[in-house]
XYZ file of C-alpha atoms in Angstrom:
614
model
C -13.930 -18.757 -6.699
C -15.965 -20.455 -9.426
C -13.853 -18.711 -12.045
C -10.647 -19.910 -10.412
C -12.059 -23.451 -10.252
C -12.912 -23.336 -13.967
C -9.405 -22.112 -14.771
C -7.879 -24.975 -12.789
C -10.103 -27.495 -14.588
C -9.172 -26.008 -17.975
C -5.484 -26.163 -17.072
C -5.828 -29.790 -16.004
C -7.468 -30.799 -19.298
C -4.902 -28.890 -21.354
C -1.978 -30.378 -19.427
C -3.341 -33.874 -20.028
C -3.444 -33.209 -23.789
C 0.051 -31.715 -23.760
C 1.387 -34.748 -21.896
C 0.058 -36.979 -24.670
C 1.728 -34.770 -27.282
C 5.039 -34.967 -25.444
C 4.803 -38.758 -25.341
C 4.026 -38.902 -29.073
C 6.961 -36.631 -29.897
C 9.301 -38.679 -27.681
C 8.253 -41.880 -29.465
C 8.649 -40.132 -32.806
C 12.229 -39.186 -31.951
C 12.976 -42.777 -30.985
C 11.356 -43.958 -34.229
C 13.490 -41.560 -36.273
C 16.644 -42.906 -34.631
C 15.711 -46.571 -35.180
C 14.583 -45.972 -38.753
C 17.691 -43.956 -39.463
C 19.988 -46.705 -38.196
C 18.180 -49.310 -40.316
C 18.296 -47.140 -43.457
C 21.940 -46.284 -42.843
C 22.996 -49.928 -42.799
C 20.814 -50.722 -45.807
C 22.168 -47.816 -47.877
C 25.727 -48.595 -46.820
C 25.475 -51.777 -48.862
C 23.840 -50.400 -51.999
C 24.401 -46.642 -52.148
C 27.240 -44.182 -52.521
C 29.023 -42.133 -49.901
C 27.032 -39.009 -50.815
C 23.738 -40.876 -50.357
C 24.799 -41.734 -46.822
C 25.725 -38.109 -46.162
C 22.321 -37.031 -47.503
C 20.547 -39.547 -45.254
C 22.569 -38.404 -42.255
C 21.679 -34.752 -42.864
C 17.995 -35.621 -43.353
C 17.940 -37.526 -40.054
C 19.627 -34.652 -38.256
C 17.089 -32.148 -39.631
C 14.130 -34.394 -38.796
C 15.415 -35.036 -35.280
C 16.080 -31.326 -34.732
C 12.533 -30.520 -35.893
C 11.064 -32.965 -33.369
C 13.281 -31.626 -30.581
C 12.192 -28.065 -31.337
C 8.553 -29.132 -31.464
C 8.824 -30.902 -28.113
C 10.601 -27.887 -26.631
C 7.639 -25.674 -27.567
C 5.188 -28.169 -26.074
C 7.249 -28.315 -22.886
C 7.179 -24.521 -22.728
C 3.382 -24.635 -22.996
C 3.280 -27.205 -20.197
C 5.319 -24.907 -17.976
C 2.947 -22.005 -18.654
C -0.183 -24.065 -18.027
C 1.313 -25.454 -14.821
C 1.979 -21.884 -13.695
C -1.573 -20.885 -14.680
C -3.000 -23.734 -12.591
C -0.770 -22.837 -9.638
C -1.708 -19.140 -9.518
C -5.427 -19.990 -9.659
C -5.037 -22.635 -6.964
C -3.192 -20.038 -4.880
C -6.216 -17.719 -4.987
C -8.425 -20.500 -3.643
C -5.912 -21.324 -0.916
C -5.777 -17.684 0.202
C -9.585 -17.504 0.291
C -9.531 -20.587 2.530
C -7.147 -18.858 4.926
C -4.024 -20.706 3.796
C -0.618 -19.183 3.100
C 0.120 -17.193 -0.057
C 2.807 -18.751 -2.303
C 4.141 -15.249 -2.978
C 6.443 -13.415 -0.578
C 4.988 -12.444 2.809
C 7.117 -9.339 3.235
C 9.011 -10.449 6.356
C 12.093 -8.466 5.342
C 10.089 -5.230 5.484
C 9.095 -5.635 9.136
C 10.410 -2.712 11.160
C 9.384 -2.042 14.789
C 10.550 1.562 14.406
C 8.131 2.245 11.533
C 5.272 4.617 12.440
C 2.557 1.959 12.027
C 3.529 -1.205 10.098
C 4.152 -3.526 13.079
C 1.069 -2.418 14.997
C -1.197 -2.860 11.965
C 0.226 -6.192 10.649
C 1.293 -4.633 7.363
C 4.217 -7.028 6.726
C 5.063 -10.613 7.676
C 3.113 -13.818 8.250
C -0.641 -13.270 8.239
C -0.223 -9.654 7.112
C -1.905 -7.310 4.676
C 1.182 -7.578 2.443
C 0.865 -11.360 2.322
C -2.833 -11.042 1.498
C -2.181 -8.615 -1.381
C 1.189 -9.557 -2.849
C 1.300 -11.156 -6.310
C 4.707 -9.723 -7.237
C 7.388 -12.155 -8.424
C 10.342 -9.799 -8.967
C 12.345 -7.992 -6.308
C 11.325 -4.662 -7.870
C 7.642 -5.602 -7.631
C 7.907 -6.704 -4.010
C 9.837 -3.587 -3.032
C 7.400 -1.328 -4.865
C 4.370 -2.880 -3.200
C 6.079 -2.524 0.185
C 6.720 1.158 -0.530
C 3.033 1.596 -1.444
C 2.058 0.366 2.025
C 4.763 2.222 3.952
C 3.540 5.806 3.351
C 0.883 7.789 1.448
C 1.385 7.737 -2.322
C 4.183 10.018 -3.440
C 5.136 11.089 0.087
C 7.551 8.330 1.069
C 10.404 10.787 1.600
C 8.611 14.094 2.054
C 6.573 16.067 4.555
C 2.938 16.404 3.611
C 1.741 19.945 3.173
C -1.800 21.183 3.296
C -3.498 19.976 0.147
C -0.529 17.999 -1.197
C -1.828 17.860 -4.805
C 0.889 15.489 -6.104
C -0.140 12.881 -3.545
C -3.834 13.265 -4.354
C -3.130 12.996 -8.076
C -0.948 9.931 -7.665
C -3.550 8.156 -5.502
C -6.185 8.860 -8.151
C -3.852 7.647 -10.914
C -3.208 4.418 -9.043
C -6.906 3.884 -8.430
C -7.696 4.301 -12.141
C -4.840 1.998 -13.135
C -6.111 -0.651 -10.724
C -9.672 -0.296 -12.054
C -8.385 -0.779 -15.607
C -6.496 -3.904 -14.583
C -9.546 -5.249 -12.724
C -11.495 -5.015 -15.990
C -8.952 -7.320 -17.691
C -8.325 -10.072 -15.168
C -7.184 -12.443 -17.939
C -4.303 -10.063 -18.748
C -3.402 -9.938 -15.046
C -3.202 -13.711 -14.831
C -1.162 -14.035 -18.019
C 1.178 -11.373 -16.640
C 1.560 -13.522 -13.531
C 2.240 -16.550 -15.728
C 4.915 -14.605 -17.641
C 6.719 -13.855 -14.378
C 6.106 -17.131 -12.543
C 9.593 -18.386 -13.358
C 10.990 -15.229 -11.740
C 9.144 -16.159 -8.533
C 10.571 -19.669 -8.617
C 14.064 -18.471 -9.553
C 14.172 -15.951 -6.717
C 17.135 -13.957 -8.033
C 17.155 -10.186 -8.355
C 17.577 -9.800 -12.120
C 18.184 -6.069 -11.906
C 20.975 -6.561 -9.388
C 22.494 -9.279 -11.596
C 22.516 -6.951 -14.606
C 23.288 -3.613 -12.986
C 27.038 -4.132 -12.445
C 27.526 -5.272 -16.020
C 25.334 -2.513 -17.428
C 27.158 0.105 -15.373
C 30.113 -0.323 -17.741
C 32.670 -0.593 -14.945
C 34.082 -3.840 -16.319
C 37.176 -3.686 -18.521
C 36.764 -3.537 -22.266
C 37.331 -6.901 -23.896
C 39.673 -6.951 -26.903
C 40.327 -4.089 -29.295
C 39.227 -2.838 -32.702
C 41.756 -4.999 -34.584
C 40.535 -8.149 -32.823
C 36.924 -7.143 -33.497
C 37.665 -6.861 -37.234
C 39.535 -10.167 -37.303
C 36.710 -12.008 -35.511
C 34.284 -10.945 -38.237
C 36.458 -12.398 -41.004
C 37.887 -15.436 -39.129
C 35.076 -17.885 -40.064
C 35.311 -16.953 -43.751
C 39.099 -17.350 -43.589
C 39.058 -20.798 -41.958
C 36.218 -22.200 -44.061
C 37.704 -20.657 -47.204
C 41.057 -22.331 -46.577
C 39.391 -25.738 -46.156
C 37.346 -25.194 -49.321
C 40.398 -24.253 -51.380
C 42.336 -27.215 -49.919
C 40.160 -29.457 -52.088
C 42.240 -28.177 -54.977
C 45.378 -27.235 -52.976
C 45.891 -30.049 -50.407
C 48.787 -28.250 -48.693
C 46.350 -25.640 -47.355
C 44.481 -28.317 -45.359
C 47.280 -28.525 -42.773
C 47.481 -24.745 -42.629
C 43.744 -24.621 -41.886
C 44.161 -27.151 -39.059
C 47.010 -25.163 -37.510
C 45.030 -21.924 -37.824
C 42.090 -23.562 -36.020
C 44.406 -24.797 -33.268
C 45.850 -21.291 -32.932
C 42.309 -19.923 -32.561
C 41.590 -22.527 -29.879
C 44.740 -21.771 -27.925
C 44.031 -18.049 -28.188
C 40.527 -18.661 -26.795
C 41.875 -20.801 -23.962
C 44.244 -18.010 -23.040
C 41.256 -15.724 -22.411
C 38.986 -18.443 -20.963
C 39.184 -17.034 -17.418
C 38.137 -13.560 -18.611
C 35.267 -15.011 -20.649
C 34.158 -17.142 -17.694
C 34.244 -14.061 -15.457
C 31.833 -12.262 -17.784
C 29.660 -15.307 -18.390
C 29.559 -16.133 -14.681
C 27.655 -12.915 -13.959
C 24.750 -14.344 -15.963
C 24.909 -17.992 -14.917
C 21.698 -19.760 -16.034
C 19.869 -16.459 -16.336
C 18.706 -16.699 -19.950
C 15.425 -18.450 -19.060
C 14.681 -15.752 -16.506
C 15.406 -13.101 -19.130
C 13.032 -14.703 -21.614
C 10.163 -14.805 -19.135
C 10.738 -11.191 -18.083
C 10.961 -10.244 -21.759
C 7.495 -11.726 -22.305
C 6.127 -9.697 -19.400
C 7.634 -6.516 -20.851
C 6.132 -7.388 -24.213
C 2.683 -7.819 -22.686
C 2.885 -4.247 -21.337
C 4.154 -2.931 -24.684
C 1.444 -4.653 -26.733
C -1.638 -3.700 -24.700
C -3.640 -0.539 -25.459
C -3.892 1.240 -22.118
C -6.381 3.921 -21.100
C -5.404 4.978 -17.563
C -2.745 7.677 -17.475
C -0.457 5.742 -15.161
C -0.399 2.602 -17.311
C 0.024 4.705 -20.464
C 3.092 6.369 -18.951
C 4.548 3.043 -17.820
C 4.054 1.542 -21.276
C 5.615 4.564 -22.968
C 8.747 4.153 -20.863
C 9.440 0.811 -22.536
C 7.857 1.426 -25.933
C 10.234 4.290 -26.652
C 13.136 1.873 -26.698
C 15.574 4.326 -25.156
C 18.546 5.403 -27.236
C 18.380 2.284 -29.402
C 14.857 2.966 -30.677
C 14.111 -0.756 -30.357
C 11.365 -2.318 -28.244
C 12.771 -3.261 -24.872
C 11.195 -6.722 -24.954
C 13.217 -7.456 -28.100
C 16.389 -6.150 -26.435
C 15.834 -8.510 -23.487
C 15.277 -11.470 -25.833
C 18.498 -10.571 -27.659
C 20.424 -10.666 -24.381
C 18.926 -14.076 -23.575
C 19.998 -15.400 -26.989
C 23.537 -14.011 -26.571
C 23.899 -15.684 -23.175
C 22.597 -18.982 -24.548
C 25.150 -18.815 -27.350
C 27.919 -18.015 -24.865
C 26.966 -21.146 -22.933
C 27.954 -23.304 -25.941
C 31.477 -23.178 -24.489
C 30.312 -25.327 -21.570
C 30.264 -28.331 -23.916
C 33.980 -29.037 -24.399
C 33.715 -30.621 -27.855
C 31.225 -28.124 -29.260
C 33.053 -25.221 -27.620
C 36.395 -26.293 -29.068
C 35.032 -26.634 -32.613
C 33.173 -23.314 -32.419
C 36.274 -21.488 -31.178
C 38.509 -23.087 -33.822
C 36.291 -21.870 -36.651
C 34.428 -18.818 -35.301
C 36.447 -17.657 -32.273
C 33.045 -18.132 -30.646
C 33.796 -16.921 -27.112
C 35.299 -13.661 -28.351
C 32.432 -13.114 -30.774
C 29.764 -13.503 -28.053
C 31.570 -11.439 -25.423
C 32.020 -8.559 -27.853
C 28.368 -8.868 -28.858
C 27.458 -8.615 -25.150
C 29.488 -5.430 -24.858
C 27.729 -3.921 -27.859
C 24.375 -4.895 -26.346
C 25.306 -3.308 -23.024
C 26.148 0.021 -24.663
C 22.969 0.066 -26.745
C 20.344 -1.373 -24.396
C 21.653 -1.646 -20.828
C 20.039 1.385 -19.195
C 16.666 0.928 -20.872
C 16.439 -2.700 -19.701
C 17.141 -1.691 -16.096
C 14.382 0.917 -16.363
C 12.059 -1.715 -17.851
C 12.577 -3.870 -14.752
C 11.374 -0.925 -12.646
C 8.302 -0.675 -14.906
C 7.709 -4.389 -14.336
C 7.872 -3.784 -10.582
C 5.407 -0.885 -10.686
C 3.003 -2.922 -12.808
C 3.257 -5.886 -10.438
C 2.345 -3.678 -7.478
C -0.695 -2.280 -9.304
C -1.636 -5.758 -10.529
C -1.480 -7.022 -6.926
C -4.016 -4.359 -5.936
C -6.154 -5.323 -8.932
C -6.314 -9.009 -7.963
C -7.015 -7.878 -4.401
C -9.982 -5.872 -5.752
C -11.152 -8.742 -7.986
C -11.238 -11.079 -4.988
C -13.242 -8.561 -2.929
C -15.898 -7.145 -5.285
C -17.971 -5.648 -2.439
C -15.111 -3.410 -1.310
C -14.903 0.176 -2.497
C -12.339 2.712 -3.607
C -12.187 5.589 -1.108
C -12.658 9.256 -1.822
C -9.386 10.939 -0.851
C -9.228 14.604 0.178
C -6.437 17.099 0.793
C -4.504 16.993 4.048
C -5.942 20.326 5.204
C -9.490 18.903 5.416
C -8.612 16.371 8.149
C -11.447 14.121 7.071
C -12.232 10.574 8.177
C -15.701 9.217 7.440
C -16.613 5.603 6.678
C -19.594 3.306 6.450
C -19.681 -0.425 7.229
C -15.935 -0.725 7.607
C -14.423 -4.097 8.533
C -10.926 -5.415 9.174
C -9.534 -6.890 5.919
C -7.736 -9.766 7.681
C -10.812 -11.041 9.505
C -13.035 -13.640 7.872
C -16.015 -11.854 6.277
C -18.517 -13.999 8.206
C -17.015 -12.953 11.548
C -15.935 -9.366 10.917
C -18.305 -6.711 12.300
C -18.905 -3.528 10.304
C -18.758 -0.125 11.981
C -19.501 3.471 10.997
C -17.656 6.605 12.045
C -17.650 10.281 11.163
C -15.111 12.834 12.379
C -17.088 16.010 11.788
C -17.516 17.752 15.130
C -14.361 16.702 16.989
C -10.656 16.069 16.522
C -10.036 13.234 18.977
C -12.246 10.177 19.482
C -11.811 8.768 22.997
C -13.001 5.156 23.030
C -13.703 3.379 26.329
C -14.965 -0.128 26.780
C -14.759 -3.549 28.319
C -12.005 -6.080 27.826
C -12.304 -7.969 24.530
C -15.165 -5.693 23.430
C -13.412 -4.629 20.212
C -11.517 -1.381 20.921
C -8.112 -2.560 19.674
C -9.573 -4.292 16.630
C -11.488 -1.155 15.727
C -8.350 0.987 15.875
C -6.499 -1.497 13.697
C -9.446 -1.597 11.305
C -9.263 2.171 10.894
C -5.488 2.082 10.522
C -5.258 -0.736 7.983
C -7.985 0.676 5.765
C -6.397 4.126 5.895
C -3.090 2.608 4.754
C -4.879 0.899 1.857
C -6.769 4.070 0.947
C -3.646 6.229 0.776
C -1.802 3.564 -1.230
C -4.434 3.618 -3.993
C -6.057 0.284 -3.101
C -9.698 -0.586 -2.371
C -10.797 -0.592 1.275
C -12.911 -3.028 3.255
C -15.862 -0.670 3.584
C -19.054 0.299 1.826
C -17.720 3.868 1.537
C -14.840 5.894 2.904
C -13.727 9.504 2.786
C -10.250 10.180 4.099
C -7.807 13.036 3.852
C -4.126 12.572 3.089
C -2.398 11.959 6.421
C 0.683 10.533 8.076
C -0.444 7.657 10.279
C 1.303 7.030 13.614
C 0.305 4.260 16.033
C 0.920 3.368 19.686
C -0.339 -0.164 20.252
C 1.934 -3.179 20.682
C 4.547 -1.889 23.082
C 7.100 -4.557 24.013
C 10.029 -4.718 26.377
C 13.427 -5.895 25.125
C 15.922 -7.992 27.106
C 18.577 -7.482 24.431
C 18.287 -3.697 24.664
C 17.597 -3.709 28.434
C 14.349 -1.848 27.767
C 11.413 -2.170 30.171
C 7.828 -1.937 28.974
C 7.464 1.527 30.440
C 10.692 2.723 28.790
C 9.492 1.285 25.468
C 6.211 3.155 25.923
C 8.022 6.402 26.602
C 10.169 5.950 23.491
C 7.109 5.281 21.336
C 5.221 8.231 22.795
C 8.215 10.485 22.159
C 8.262 9.327 18.543
C 4.510 9.981 18.243
C 4.756 13.514 19.637
C 7.740 14.343 17.425
C 5.864 13.090 14.356
C 2.885 15.275 15.186
C 5.143 18.302 15.541
C 6.985 17.724 12.252
C 4.074 16.359 10.198
C 1.082 18.704 10.300
C -1.150 16.124 8.646
C -0.609 13.367 11.234
C -3.325 11.049 12.542
C -2.631 8.989 15.665
C -4.098 5.718 16.918
C -3.323 5.072 20.592
C -4.363 1.870 22.340
C -4.129 1.989 26.152
C -1.348 4.352 27.180
C 1.225 3.732 29.928
C 0.371 0.128 30.729
C 3.775 -0.310 32.358
C 3.080 1.864 35.420
C 0.660 2.082 38.363
C -2.962 3.141 37.980
C -2.519 6.614 39.520
C 0.441 7.557 37.328
C -1.279 5.903 34.379
C -4.307 8.186 34.669
C -2.306 11.344 35.304
C 0.159 10.553 32.523
C -2.546 9.632 30.023
C -4.494 12.793 30.799
C -1.367 14.917 30.367
C -0.553 13.251 27.024
C -4.067 13.801 25.673
C -3.945 17.460 26.715
C -0.565 17.756 24.997
C -2.131 16.292 21.828
C -4.955 18.825 22.074
C -2.446 21.681 22.385
C -0.617 20.367 19.313
C -3.894 20.555 17.337
C -3.548 16.828 16.656
C -6.226 14.449 15.402
C -6.734 10.760 16.059
C -8.230 8.087 18.303
C -7.439 6.928 21.850
C -8.717 3.625 23.248
C -8.603 3.181 27.019
C -10.025 1.224 29.957
C -9.723 4.288 32.150
C -13.242 5.642 32.422
C -12.002 8.803 34.174
C -10.499 10.009 30.897
C -13.988 10.271 29.378
C -14.494 13.410 31.506
C -12.138 15.215 29.149
C -15.041 15.620 26.732
C -16.635 18.113 29.121
C -13.355 19.988 29.545
C -12.721 20.138 25.792
C -16.077 20.325 23.975
C -15.796 20.198 20.206
C -12.344 18.659 20.481
C -12.930 15.301 22.208
C -15.910 13.047 21.568
C -16.609 9.938 23.690
C -17.316 6.584 22.059
C -17.454 3.104 23.521
C -17.796 -0.615 22.988
C -19.904 -2.385 25.591
C -21.265 -5.809 26.529
C -24.568 -7.216 27.571
C -24.796 -9.715 30.412
C -27.668 -12.170 30.003
C -28.046 -14.844 32.704
C -24.407 -14.479 33.616
C -23.207 -14.771 30.019
C -21.354 -11.928 28.284
C -22.555 -11.021 24.809
C -20.386 -8.812 22.581
C -21.791 -6.983 19.562
C -18.474 -5.198 18.715
C -20.417 -2.103 17.580
C -19.082 1.413 18.120
C -21.500 3.602 20.068
C -21.415 7.239 21.146
C -20.866 8.173 24.771
C -18.770 6.671 27.545
C -18.866 3.007 28.537
C -20.974 2.041 31.575
C -20.407 -1.719 31.751
C -17.021 -3.390 32.367
C -16.331 -7.087 32.464
C -13.043 -7.786 34.255
C -14.796 -9.256 37.353
C -16.963 -11.498 35.166
C -13.912 -12.754 33.271
C -12.046 -13.464 36.513
C -15.065 -15.272 37.931
C -15.007 -17.462 34.819
C -11.601 -18.827 35.851
C -12.579 -19.316 39.500
C -11.524 -15.996 41.054
C -14.156 -14.048 42.973
C -13.856 -10.249 43.111
C -15.340 -8.334 46.030
C -18.137 -6.009 45.039
C -17.760 -2.504 46.427
């Protein structure tokens, strides 16, 4: 936090200096105009026509220099403002306030195996806590990281699953490399800050044009004529100094060019409209691509990402330069929006045709490689988000990930990442002599939070991120949860029906995914106590028959007897309370064995309801 505060202070001081420079340059421009007007009137009385022309050109050049200088200062101001904002955002997040980056609401899916139960996406979620991605590709990539184990988004895990293990390790090393260069990470965020503010999907905006489905503009003859048209028009006007009759011919030729351009104005506008006001976004993305190209990477994943854009595709040119070229072409095409300038440029240069044909040449040479570069940007943003996450939590650790066949889950001092560090309670667990942990306990004692703690950290571990634990060993697994079961009026679904549907999904996942790990919090809440016990017992026995692994939290103490019936398969754990002078004290610590103390009667007594003691 001290580092972020220093960065904000540095940004504030720099912005104050830049504001002074902008004011000086603005006054200088005004001074040039006033001085120019005074000199113009003075020279008009004593000097020749050519002296006035010389003065006019000098004023134009001086004014243009000041405008360009101020433009660069304004660009610096924008970058320093972005730098201040991203550092202030880190402080806000640490204070429990909302992240300025996307919260991932669009990725919420009640049918997902675990994301809704574990608060992976949406307000107050893990995604909101981690995300620093500005582009659509970055946000989507980060969401895919958290939706399934690395490399297994669309596949069934097999015993061992080496590609997944290798990819997790590659991500971890890439994140560690980025953590070591936090200044690069923040400058990368600055490069893409305009993309966050703009909000458009640049890849989607470019993909239709790059696909080449649009009609070809013009033909070879027109392309040749456009190249020589400026020399022809300017040559005619030059020769008209000696042959005055050619002056009228030059005017009529310019008018013909203008009318020709107007005839194709709709087609030009159709092409230009696809990139409306997108040049600034292109320039900022181009800088981000350049920052990946220019850095010497060590981790294999970052080396491969950089090579994808350094190779330059078929053009052999750096992709960052290709993106800047597209931005310049679009800026030049926008000259037509000024009626006077556009008319003059089309009369002499056939400007609209020239730029549209240049865009087509660019598309053929660089289109595909730029789309791929945007995917590289997205991958880097996802890894950079994990890196900033790790920077902000230096006491967290990177887990040791094992093959799916080992079915390992061991951790020390694990906490829930979304809980404030001062309030979160650390717990230890080791799945060495059992497959299913059956956790009993009192109301509000910590069972549900513990299951979510295990689930969230497992998701982070298998995504390649650090976990909120002193140490963790986990095998590659498909996580499936049964926690927040809700009824639905729209779908005419009762709570019990919703529970049955979720349980069916869980059992099917276990059958199709041999490396599944389940987290079940209080089964069959929507039925009576007798059916609840019988049904829960039958489900657990079905899980045992399926050779499944996981955790079950329950209030039903009778289920703890299953440990005796299935030794070496089920192990009892519990969360309990201590009652001191009528007050309930929770330590939220996981303990072995079944729970002996329950607190429902004490809680009811606290709201004025007495429960008969049997």
